[in-house]
CSV table of C-alpha atoms in Angstrom, one decimal:
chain,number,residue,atom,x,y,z
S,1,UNK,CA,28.3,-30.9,43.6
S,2,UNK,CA,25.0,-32.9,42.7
S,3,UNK,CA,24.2,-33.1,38.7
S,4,UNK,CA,21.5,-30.4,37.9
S,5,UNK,CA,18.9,-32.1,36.6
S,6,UNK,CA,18.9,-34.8,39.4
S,7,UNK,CA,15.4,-33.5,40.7
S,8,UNK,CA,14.1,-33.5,37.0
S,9,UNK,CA,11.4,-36.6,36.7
S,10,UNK,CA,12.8,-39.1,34.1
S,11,UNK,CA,10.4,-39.2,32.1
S,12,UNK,CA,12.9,-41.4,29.3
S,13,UNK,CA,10.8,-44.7,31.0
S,14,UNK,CA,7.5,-43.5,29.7
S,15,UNK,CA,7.4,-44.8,26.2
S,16,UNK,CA,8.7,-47.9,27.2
S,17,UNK,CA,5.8,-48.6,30.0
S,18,UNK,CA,3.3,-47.4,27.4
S,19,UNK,CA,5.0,-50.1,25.0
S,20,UNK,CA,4.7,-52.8,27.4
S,21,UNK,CA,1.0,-51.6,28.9
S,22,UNK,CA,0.1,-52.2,25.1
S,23,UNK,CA,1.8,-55.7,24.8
S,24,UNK,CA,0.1,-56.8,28.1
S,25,UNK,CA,-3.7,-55.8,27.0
S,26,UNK,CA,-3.2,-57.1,23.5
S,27,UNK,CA,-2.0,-60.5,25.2
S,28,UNK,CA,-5.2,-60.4,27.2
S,29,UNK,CA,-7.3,-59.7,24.0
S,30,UNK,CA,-6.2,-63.1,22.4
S,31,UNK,CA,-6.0,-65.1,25.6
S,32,UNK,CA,-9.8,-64.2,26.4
S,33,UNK,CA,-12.1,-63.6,23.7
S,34,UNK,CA,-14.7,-61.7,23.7
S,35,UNK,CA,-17.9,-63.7,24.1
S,36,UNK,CA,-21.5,-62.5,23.2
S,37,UNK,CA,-25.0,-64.0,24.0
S,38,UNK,CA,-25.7,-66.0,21.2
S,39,UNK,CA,-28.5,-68.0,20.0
S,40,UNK,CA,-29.4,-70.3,17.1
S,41,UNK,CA,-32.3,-71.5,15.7
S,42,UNK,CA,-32.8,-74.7,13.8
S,43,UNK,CA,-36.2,-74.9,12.4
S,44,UNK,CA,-37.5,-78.2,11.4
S,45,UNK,CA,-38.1,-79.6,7.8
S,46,UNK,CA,-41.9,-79.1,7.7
S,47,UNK,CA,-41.7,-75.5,9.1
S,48,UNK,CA,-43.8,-76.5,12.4
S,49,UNK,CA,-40.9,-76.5,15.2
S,50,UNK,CA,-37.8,-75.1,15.5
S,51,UNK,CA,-34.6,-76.4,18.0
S,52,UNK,CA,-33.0,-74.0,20.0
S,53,UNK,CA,-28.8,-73.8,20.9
S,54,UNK,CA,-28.3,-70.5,23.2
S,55,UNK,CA,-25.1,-69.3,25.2
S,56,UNK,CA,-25.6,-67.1,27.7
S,57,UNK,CA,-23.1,-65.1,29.0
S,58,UNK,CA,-23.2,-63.7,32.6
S,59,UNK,CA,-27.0,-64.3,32.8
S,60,UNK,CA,-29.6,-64.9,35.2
S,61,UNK,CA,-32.5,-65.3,33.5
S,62,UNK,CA,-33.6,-66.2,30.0
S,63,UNK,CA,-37.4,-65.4,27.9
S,64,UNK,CA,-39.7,-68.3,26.7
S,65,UNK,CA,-42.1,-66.1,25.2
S,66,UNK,CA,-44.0,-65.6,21.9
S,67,UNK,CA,-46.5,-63.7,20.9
S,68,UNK,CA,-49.6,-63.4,21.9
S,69,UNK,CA,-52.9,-62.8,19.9
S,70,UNK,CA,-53.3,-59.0,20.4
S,71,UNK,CA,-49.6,-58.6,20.6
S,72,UNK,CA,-48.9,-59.7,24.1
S,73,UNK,CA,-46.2,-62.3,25.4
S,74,UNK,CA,-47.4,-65.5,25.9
S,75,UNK,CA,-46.0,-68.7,27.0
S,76,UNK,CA,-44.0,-70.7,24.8
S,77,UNK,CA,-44.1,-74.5,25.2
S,78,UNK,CA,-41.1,-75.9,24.8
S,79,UNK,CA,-39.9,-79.5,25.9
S,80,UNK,CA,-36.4,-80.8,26.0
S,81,UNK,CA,-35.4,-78.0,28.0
S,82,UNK,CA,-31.4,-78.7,29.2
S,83,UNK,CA,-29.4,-76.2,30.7
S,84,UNK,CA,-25.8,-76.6,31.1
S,85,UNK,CA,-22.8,-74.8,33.1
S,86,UNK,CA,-19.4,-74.3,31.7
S,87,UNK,CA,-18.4,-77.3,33.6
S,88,UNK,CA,-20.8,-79.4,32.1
S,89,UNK,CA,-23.1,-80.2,35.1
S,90,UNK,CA,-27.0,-79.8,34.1
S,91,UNK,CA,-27.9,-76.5,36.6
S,92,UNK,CA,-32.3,-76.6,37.0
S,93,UNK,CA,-34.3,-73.4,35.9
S,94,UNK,CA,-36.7,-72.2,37.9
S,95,UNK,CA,-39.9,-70.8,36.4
S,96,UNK,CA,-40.2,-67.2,37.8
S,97,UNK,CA,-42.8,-66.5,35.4
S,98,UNK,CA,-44.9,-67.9,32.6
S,99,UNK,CA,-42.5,-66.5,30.2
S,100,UNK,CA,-39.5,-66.6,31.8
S,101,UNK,CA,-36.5,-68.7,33.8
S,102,UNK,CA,-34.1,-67.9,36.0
S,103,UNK,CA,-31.0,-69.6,37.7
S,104,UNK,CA,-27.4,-68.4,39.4
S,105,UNK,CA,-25.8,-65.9,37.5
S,106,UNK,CA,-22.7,-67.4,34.9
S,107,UNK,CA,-22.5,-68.4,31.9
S,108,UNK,CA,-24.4,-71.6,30.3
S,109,UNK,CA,-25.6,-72.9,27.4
S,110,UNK,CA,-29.2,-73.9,26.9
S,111,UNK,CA,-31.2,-76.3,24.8
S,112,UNK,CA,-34.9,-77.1,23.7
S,113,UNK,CA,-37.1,-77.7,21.5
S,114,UNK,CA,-40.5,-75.4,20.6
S,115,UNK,CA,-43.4,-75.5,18.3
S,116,UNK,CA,-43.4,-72.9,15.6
S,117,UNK,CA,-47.3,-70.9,14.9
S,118,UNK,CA,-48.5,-69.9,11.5
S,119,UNK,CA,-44.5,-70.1,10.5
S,120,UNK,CA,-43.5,-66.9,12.5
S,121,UNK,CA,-39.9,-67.3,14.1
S,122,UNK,CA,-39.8,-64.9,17.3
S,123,UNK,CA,-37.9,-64.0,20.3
S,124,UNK,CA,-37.4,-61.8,22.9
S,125,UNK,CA,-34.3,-61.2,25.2
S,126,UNK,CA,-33.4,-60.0,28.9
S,127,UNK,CA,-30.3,-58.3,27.2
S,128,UNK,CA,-29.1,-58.0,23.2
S,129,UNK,CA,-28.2,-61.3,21.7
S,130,UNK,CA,-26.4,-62.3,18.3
S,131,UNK,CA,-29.2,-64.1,17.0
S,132,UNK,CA,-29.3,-66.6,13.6
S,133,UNK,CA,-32.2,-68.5,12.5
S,134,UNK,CA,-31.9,-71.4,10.3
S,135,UNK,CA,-34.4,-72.2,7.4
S,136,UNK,CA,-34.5,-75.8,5.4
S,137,UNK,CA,-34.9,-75.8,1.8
S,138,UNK,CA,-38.4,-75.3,0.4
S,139,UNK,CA,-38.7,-72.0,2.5
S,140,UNK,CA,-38.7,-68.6,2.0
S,141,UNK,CA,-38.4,-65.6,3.6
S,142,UNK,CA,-37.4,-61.6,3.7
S,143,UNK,CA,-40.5,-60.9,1.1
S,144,UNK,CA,-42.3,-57.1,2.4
S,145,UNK,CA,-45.5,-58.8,2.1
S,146,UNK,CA,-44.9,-62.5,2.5
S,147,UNK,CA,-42.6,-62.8,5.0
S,148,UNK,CA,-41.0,-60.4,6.5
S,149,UNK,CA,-38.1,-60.0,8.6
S,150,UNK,CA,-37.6,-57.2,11.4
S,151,UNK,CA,-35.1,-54.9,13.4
S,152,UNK,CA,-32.5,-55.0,10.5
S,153,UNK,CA,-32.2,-58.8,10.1
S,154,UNK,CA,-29.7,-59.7,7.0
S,155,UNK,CA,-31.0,-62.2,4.9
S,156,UNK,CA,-27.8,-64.9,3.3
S,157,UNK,CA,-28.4,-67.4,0.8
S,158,UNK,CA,-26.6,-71.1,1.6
S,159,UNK,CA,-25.4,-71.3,-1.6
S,160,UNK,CA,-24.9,-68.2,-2.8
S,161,UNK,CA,-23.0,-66.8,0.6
S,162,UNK,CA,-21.3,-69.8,2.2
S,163,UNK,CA,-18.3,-67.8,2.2
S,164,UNK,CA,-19.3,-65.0,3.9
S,165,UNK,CA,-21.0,-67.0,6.6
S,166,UNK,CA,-17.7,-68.8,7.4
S,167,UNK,CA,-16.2,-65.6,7.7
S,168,UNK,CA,-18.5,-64.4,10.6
S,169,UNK,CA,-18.2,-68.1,12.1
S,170,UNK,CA,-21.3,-69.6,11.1
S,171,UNK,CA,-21.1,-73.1,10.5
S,172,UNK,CA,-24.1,-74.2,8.2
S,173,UNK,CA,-25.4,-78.0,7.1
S,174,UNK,CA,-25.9,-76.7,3.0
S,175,UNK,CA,-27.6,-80.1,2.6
S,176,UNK,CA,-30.5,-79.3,4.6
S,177,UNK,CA,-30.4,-75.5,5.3
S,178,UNK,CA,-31.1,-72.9,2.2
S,179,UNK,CA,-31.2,-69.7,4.1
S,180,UNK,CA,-30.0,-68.5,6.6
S,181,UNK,CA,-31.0,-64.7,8.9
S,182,UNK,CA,-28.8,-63.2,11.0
S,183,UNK,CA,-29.5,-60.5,13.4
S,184,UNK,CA,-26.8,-58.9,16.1
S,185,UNK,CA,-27.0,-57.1,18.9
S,186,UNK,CA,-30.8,-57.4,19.0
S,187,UNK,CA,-33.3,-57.6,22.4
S,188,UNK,CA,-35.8,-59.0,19.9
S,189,UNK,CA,-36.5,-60.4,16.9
S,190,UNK,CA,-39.2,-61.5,14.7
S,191,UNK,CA,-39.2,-63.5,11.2
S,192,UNK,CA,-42.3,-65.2,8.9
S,193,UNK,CA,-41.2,-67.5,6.3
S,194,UNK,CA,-43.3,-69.2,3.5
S,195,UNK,CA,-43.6,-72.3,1.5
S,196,UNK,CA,-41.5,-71.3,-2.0
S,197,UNK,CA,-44.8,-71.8,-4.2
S,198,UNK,CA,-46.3,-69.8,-2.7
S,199,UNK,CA,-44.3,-67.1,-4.4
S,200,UNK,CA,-45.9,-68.1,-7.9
S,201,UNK,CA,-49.3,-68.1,-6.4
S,202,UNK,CA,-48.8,-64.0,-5.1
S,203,UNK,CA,-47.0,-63.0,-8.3
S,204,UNK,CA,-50.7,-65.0,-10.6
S,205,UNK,CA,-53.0,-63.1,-8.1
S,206,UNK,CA,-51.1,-59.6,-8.5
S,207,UNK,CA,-51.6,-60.0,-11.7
S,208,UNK,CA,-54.9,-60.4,-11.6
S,209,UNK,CA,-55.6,-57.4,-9.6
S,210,UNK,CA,-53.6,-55.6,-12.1
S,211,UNK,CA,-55.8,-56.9,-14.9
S,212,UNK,CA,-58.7,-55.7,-12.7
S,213,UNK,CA,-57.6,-52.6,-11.9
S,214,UNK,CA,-56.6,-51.6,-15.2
S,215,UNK,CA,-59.9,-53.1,-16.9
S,216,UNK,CA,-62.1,-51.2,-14.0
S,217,UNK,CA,-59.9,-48.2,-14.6
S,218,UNK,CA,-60.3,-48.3,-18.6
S,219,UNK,CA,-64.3,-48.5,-18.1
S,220,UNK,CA,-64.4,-45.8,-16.1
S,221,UNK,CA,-62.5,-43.2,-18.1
S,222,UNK,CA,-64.5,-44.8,-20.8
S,223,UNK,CA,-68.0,-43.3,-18.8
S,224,UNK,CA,-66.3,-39.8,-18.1
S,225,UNK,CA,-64.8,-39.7,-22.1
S,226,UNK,CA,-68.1,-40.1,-23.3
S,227,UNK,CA,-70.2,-38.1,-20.2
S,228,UNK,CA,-68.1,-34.9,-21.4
S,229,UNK,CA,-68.8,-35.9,-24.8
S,230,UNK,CA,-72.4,-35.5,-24.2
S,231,UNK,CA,-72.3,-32.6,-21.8
């Protein structure tokens, strides 16, 4: 006589497949990690240049752009331009447009070198990049009127956050570099910056618009105290 539950599915092997499915993915997880595009921005002492470090992840093209005067893209002159495959051979852009460069699709890293205009730190991207910008001592930024910083950019300050920057992997010279703005998962980004003094100088001419306002504004209640007065 056969057993009566020999047609029955086993079913006693389930948790243990689920148990190694789990161990195999998690072993994948740590063998290969993720990877992001990523680029950094090193902008120079006096505020005019900047040097660019990029990896680019399964990409075909790549943006050399910067704003234009009405708000267009425009060319961005760059020199020093080096691209490099994972195996270390130097792979040759090709210009596809004025703005932008394409080659095989893989991943790469890229280097160059770029004048900054009016100290304005902007990109654009083909797809979202982790994107941190740089800024020597001397300079500051994240100031509403002064220099702004767009599309949720986090402001950290060298000496003040070094610790938290380590912790999201960002490596930073605190000899040369004071702050430093990170943005993530971003097709753009866009950043002005200022010479520090400049601070005192917009704090002395607020107040004097203060004064201004408020002497202007005593004068004229002043004229209507003393037109109802007379009326």
């Amino acid at each position: 006589m056969q057993p009566a539950n020999r047609d029955r599915p086993d079913h006693r092997g389930t948790p243990l497949r689920a148990v190694i499915a789990a161990v195999l993915l998690l072993s994948i997880l740590l063998v290969v990690p993720a990877s992001a595009n990523t680029a950094y921005y090193y902008i120079s002492e006096n505020g005019t240049a900047f040097s660019a470090e990029v990896t680019l992840v399964n990409q075909s093209g790549y943006l050399l752009i910067s704003p234009g005067f009405i708000g267009e893209g425009a060319e961005l002159q760059v020199s020093n331009l080096t691209l490099t495959a994972e195996d270390g051979t130097i792979v040759n852009a090709t210009k596809q447009s004025s703005t932008q460069i394409t080659f095989p699709e893989g991943n790469y890293t890229l280097v160059y070198d770029a004048p900054l205009d009016g100290r304005l730190m902007y990109a654009q991207y083909l797809s979202p990049f982790n994107t941190t910008v740089f800024l020597p001592a001397g300079f500051h930024t994240n100031n509403l009127i002064l220099g702004p910083v767009s599309n949720d950019g986090k402001t950290y300050l060298v000496a003040e956050d070094m610790d938290q920057l380590h912790e999201m992997g960002i490596t930073v010279d605190a000899a040369k570099y004071e702050t430093v703005v990170v943005w993530t998962d971003k097709r753009a980004i866009q950043m002005r910056f200022y010479p520090a003094s400049y601070e005192q100088y917009f704090i002395i001419c607020m107040g004097l618009w203060l004064i201004i306002f408020c002497a202007v504004g005593y004068r004229y209640w002043r004229l209507k105290k003393n037109e109802n007065r007379y009326s």
